[in-house]
Coordinates of C-alpha atoms in Angstrom, one line a residue:
X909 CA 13.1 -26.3 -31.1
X910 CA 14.2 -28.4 -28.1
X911 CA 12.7 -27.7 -24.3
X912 CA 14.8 -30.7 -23.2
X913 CA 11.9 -32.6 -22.3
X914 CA 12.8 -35.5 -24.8
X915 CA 15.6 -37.9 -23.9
X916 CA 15.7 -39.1 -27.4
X917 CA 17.0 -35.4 -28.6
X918 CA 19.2 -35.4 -25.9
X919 CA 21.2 -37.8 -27.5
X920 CA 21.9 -36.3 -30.2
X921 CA 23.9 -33.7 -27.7
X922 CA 27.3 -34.0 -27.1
X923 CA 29.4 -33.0 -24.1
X924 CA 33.1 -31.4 -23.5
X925 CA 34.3 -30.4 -20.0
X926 CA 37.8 -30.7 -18.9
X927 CA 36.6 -31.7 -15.4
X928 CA 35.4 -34.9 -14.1
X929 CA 32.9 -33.4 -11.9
X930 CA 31.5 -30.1 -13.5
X931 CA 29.6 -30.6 -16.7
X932 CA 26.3 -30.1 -18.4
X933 CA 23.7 -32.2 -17.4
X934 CA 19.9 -32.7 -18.5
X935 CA 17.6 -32.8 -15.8
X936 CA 15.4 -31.5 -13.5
X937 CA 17.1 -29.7 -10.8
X938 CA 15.9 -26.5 -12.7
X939 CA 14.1 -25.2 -15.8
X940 CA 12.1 -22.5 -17.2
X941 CA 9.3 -24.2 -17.9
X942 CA 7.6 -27.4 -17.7
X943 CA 10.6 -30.4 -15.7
X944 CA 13.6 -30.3 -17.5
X945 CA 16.7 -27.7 -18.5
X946 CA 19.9 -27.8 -19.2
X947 CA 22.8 -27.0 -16.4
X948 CA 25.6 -26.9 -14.8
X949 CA 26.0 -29.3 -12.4
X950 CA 29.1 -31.1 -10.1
X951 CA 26.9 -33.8 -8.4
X952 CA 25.6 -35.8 -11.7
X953 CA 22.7 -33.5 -12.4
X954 CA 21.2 -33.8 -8.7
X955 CA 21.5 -29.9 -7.7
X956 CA 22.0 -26.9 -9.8
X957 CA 23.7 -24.3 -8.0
X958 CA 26.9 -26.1 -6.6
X959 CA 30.2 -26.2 -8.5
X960 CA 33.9 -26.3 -8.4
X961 CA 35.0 -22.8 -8.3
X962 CA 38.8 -23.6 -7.3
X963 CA 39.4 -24.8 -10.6
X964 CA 39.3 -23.4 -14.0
X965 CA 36.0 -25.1 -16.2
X966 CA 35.6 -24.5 -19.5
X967 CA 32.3 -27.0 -20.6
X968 CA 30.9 -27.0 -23.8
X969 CA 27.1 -28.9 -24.6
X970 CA 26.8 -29.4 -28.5
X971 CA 24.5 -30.4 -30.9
X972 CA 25.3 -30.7 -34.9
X973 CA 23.0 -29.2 -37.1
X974 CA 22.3 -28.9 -40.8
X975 CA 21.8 -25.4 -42.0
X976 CA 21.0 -26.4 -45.6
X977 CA 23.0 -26.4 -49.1
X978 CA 22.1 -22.6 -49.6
X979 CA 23.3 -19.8 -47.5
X980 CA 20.9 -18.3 -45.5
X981 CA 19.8 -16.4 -42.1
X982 CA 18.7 -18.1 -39.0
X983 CA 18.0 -16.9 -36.2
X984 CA 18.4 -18.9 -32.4
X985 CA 16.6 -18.1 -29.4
X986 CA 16.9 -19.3 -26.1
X987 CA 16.5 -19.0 -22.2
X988 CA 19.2 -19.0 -20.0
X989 CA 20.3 -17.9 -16.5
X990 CA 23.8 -17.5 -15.6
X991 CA 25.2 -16.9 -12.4
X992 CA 28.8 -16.2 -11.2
X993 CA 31.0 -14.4 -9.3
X994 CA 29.6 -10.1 -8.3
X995 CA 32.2 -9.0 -10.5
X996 CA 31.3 -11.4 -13.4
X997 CA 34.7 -10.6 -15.0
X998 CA 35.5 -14.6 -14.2
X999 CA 32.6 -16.8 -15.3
X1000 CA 29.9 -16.6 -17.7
X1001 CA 28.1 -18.3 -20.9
X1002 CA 28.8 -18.1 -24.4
X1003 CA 27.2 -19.5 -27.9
X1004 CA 29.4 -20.3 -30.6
X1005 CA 28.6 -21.9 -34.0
X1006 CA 31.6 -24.0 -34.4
X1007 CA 33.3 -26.2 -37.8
X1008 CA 32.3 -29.9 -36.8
X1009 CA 35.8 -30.4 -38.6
X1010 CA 37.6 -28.6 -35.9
X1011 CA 39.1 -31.5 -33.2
X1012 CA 37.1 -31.1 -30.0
X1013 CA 39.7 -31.3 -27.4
X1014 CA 39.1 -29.8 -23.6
X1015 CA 41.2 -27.2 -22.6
X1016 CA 42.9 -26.0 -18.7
X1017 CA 43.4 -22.6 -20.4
X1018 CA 41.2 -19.9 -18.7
X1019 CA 38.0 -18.6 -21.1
X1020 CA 39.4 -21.6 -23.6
X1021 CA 37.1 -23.1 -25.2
X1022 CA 36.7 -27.0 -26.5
X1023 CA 37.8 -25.7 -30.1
X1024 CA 40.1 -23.3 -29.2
X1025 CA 40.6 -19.3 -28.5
X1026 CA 37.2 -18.1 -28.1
X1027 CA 37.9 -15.3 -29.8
X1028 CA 38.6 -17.4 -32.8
X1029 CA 34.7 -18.5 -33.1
X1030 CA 32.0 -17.4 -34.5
X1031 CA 30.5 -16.4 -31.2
X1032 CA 26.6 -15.5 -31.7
X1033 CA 26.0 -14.1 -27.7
X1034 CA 28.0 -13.7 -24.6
X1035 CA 26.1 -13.7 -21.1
X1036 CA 27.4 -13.0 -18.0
X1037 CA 25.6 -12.5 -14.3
X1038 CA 22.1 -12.2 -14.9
X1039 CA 20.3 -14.7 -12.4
X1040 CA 16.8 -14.5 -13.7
X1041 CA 15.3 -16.5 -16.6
X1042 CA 15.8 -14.5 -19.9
X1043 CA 15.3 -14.7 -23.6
X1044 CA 18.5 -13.9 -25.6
X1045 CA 18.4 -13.8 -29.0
X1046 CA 20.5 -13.4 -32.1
X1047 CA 21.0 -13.5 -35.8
X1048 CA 23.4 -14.8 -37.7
X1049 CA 24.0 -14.9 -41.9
X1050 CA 24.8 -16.6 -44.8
X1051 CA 24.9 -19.8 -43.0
X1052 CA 25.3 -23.4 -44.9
X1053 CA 25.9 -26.4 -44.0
X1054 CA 26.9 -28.5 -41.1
X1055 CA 27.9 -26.3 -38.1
X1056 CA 27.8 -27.4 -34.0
X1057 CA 25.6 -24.9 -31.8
X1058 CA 27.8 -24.7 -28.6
X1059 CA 26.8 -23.3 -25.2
X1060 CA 30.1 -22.8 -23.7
X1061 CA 30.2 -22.3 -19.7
X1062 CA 33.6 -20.9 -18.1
X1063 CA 34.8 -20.2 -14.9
X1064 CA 38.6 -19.1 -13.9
X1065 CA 39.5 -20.4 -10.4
X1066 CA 37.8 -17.3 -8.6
X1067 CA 38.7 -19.0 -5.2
X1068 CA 35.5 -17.0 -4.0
X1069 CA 32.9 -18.6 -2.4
X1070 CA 29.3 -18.8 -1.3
X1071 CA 27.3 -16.1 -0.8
X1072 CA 29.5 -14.7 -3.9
X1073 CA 29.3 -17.4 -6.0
X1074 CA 25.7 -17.1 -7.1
X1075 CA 25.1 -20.2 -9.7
X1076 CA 26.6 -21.3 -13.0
X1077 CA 24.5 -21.5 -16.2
X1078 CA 21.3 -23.3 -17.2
X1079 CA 19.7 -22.9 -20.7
X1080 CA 15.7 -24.0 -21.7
X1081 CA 13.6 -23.6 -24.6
X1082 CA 16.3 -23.5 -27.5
X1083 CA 14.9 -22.4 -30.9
X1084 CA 16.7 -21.7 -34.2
X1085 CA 14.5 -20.0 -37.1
X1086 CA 15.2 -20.2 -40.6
X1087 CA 15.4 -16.2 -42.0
X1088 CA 13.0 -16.3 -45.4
X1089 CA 15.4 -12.7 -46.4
X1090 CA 19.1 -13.2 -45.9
X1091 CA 20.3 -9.8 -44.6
X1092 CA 23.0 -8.5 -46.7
X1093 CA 26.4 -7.6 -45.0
X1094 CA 29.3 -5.2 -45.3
X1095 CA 28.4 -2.9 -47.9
X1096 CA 31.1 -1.3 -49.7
X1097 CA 30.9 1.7 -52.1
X1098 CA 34.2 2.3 -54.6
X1099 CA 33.0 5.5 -56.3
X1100 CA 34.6 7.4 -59.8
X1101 CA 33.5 10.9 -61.2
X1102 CA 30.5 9.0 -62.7
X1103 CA 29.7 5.6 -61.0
X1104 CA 29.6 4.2 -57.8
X1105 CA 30.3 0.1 -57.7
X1106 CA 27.9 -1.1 -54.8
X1107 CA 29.1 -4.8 -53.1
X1108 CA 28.1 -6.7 -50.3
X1109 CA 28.1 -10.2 -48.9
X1110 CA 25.3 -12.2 -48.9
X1111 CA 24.0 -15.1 -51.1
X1112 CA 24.6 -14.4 -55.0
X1113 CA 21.5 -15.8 -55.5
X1114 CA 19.2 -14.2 -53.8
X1115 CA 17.6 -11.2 -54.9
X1116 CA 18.2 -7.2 -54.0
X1117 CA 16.4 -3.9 -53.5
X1118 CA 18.6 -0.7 -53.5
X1119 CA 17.2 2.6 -52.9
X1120 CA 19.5 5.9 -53.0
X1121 CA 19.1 9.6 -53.3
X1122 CA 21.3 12.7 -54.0
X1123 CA 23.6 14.0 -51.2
X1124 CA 23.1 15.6 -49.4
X1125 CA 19.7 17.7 -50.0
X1126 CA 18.1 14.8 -52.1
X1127 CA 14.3 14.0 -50.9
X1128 CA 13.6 11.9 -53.9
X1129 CA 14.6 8.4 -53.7
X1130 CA 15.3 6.1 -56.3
X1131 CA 14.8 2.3 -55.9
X1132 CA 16.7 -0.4 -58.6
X1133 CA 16.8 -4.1 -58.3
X1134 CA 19.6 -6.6 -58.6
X1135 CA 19.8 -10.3 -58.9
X1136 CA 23.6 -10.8 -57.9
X1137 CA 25.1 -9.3 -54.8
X1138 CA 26.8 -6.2 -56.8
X1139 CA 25.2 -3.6 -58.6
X1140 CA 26.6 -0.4 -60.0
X1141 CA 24.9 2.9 -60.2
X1142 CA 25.9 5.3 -63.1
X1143 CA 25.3 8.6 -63.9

């Protein structure tokens, strides 16, 4: 959990923007609660709202974070605000979890992130125009490991300006949860006269509860139990 009221965690953040004067700061210009946030800022963390809209900024904040030895659910939690042009087809906030093996190199390419296409990540939530504090959360599964939790600002040379320009981004009050019950994904049924051959992903060792019934009148239901991440019903 991290409310961005400790400078000693803020250390452990690191920082990508592709322009000298629009970045991520930590500091008090605006927050959710208590002093401090996170933000967007082009004057060095003194104001929140202004910022360089004749350019295109793609601005990542990072942290690393180990995830374990064992895949498993988390889930992260935050709030944010996110401003932006009326349309909000040109700017906005996105949270990726990202390979720390993957070269972090800024990018001029509009909606390009640090790491790459940013449809090429493993992006967890996309915000865009909504200039009130909110809570956004989001699950995601059979984690392990070291991954970077990246909050990914853009904007795309809008050339508007103020009044229509609202704010960037700022983000408070981060929390990621460990999941105790790893949801299983992407169930797949390959079926003969006889049997049905039930897979999924999720951590093989965890274990699993399947309940079926006749189709397509049954009312009965039948629960079995597996300790692998396959299981196949006969008969």
């Amino acid at each position: 959990y991290y409310n961005f009221e400790d400078p000693a965690e803020w250390a452990n953040w690191q920082l990508s923007s592709n322009s000298e004067t629009n970045t991520w700061w930590r500091g008090t210009a605006v927050a959710d609660s208590r002093n401090y946030s996170m933000y967007m800022s082009a004057d060095s963390g003194v104001t929140y709202r202004p910022y360089d809209y004749n350019a295109v900024v793609n601005a990542a904040a990072f942290r690393d974070v180990d995830f374990g030895s064992v895949d498993t659910s988390f889930t992260i939690s935050f709030r944010a605000r996110v401003g932006g042009t009326i349309s909000a087809a040109y700017d906005g906030l996105m949270v990726f979890l990202v390979d720390p093996a993957i070269a972090t190199v800024p990018s001029n390419s509009n909606i390009t992130s640090p790491w790459g296409n940013v449809n090429d990540l493993y992006r967890i939530i996309s915000i865009r125009r909504d200039t009130t504090w909110q809570t956004y959360t989001a699950s995601f599964d059979t984690i392990h490991g070291v991954y970077r939790v990246a909050f990914f600002w853009f904007n795309q040379n809008t050339g508007a300006s103020y009044p229509n320009l609202i704010e960037p981004a700022a983000v408070d009050n981060i929390r990621i949860a460990y999941s105790a019950c790893p949801r299983p994904l992407a169930l797949q049924a390959t079926p003969s006269s006889t049997t049905a051959n039930l897979t999924w992903y999720g951590p093989s060792s965890a274990n699993y509860q399947i309940i079926y019934r006749p189709s397509p009148n049954g009312t009965t239901n039948t629960f079995v139990n597996s300790t692998t991440n396959s299981y196949t019903l006969t008969g």
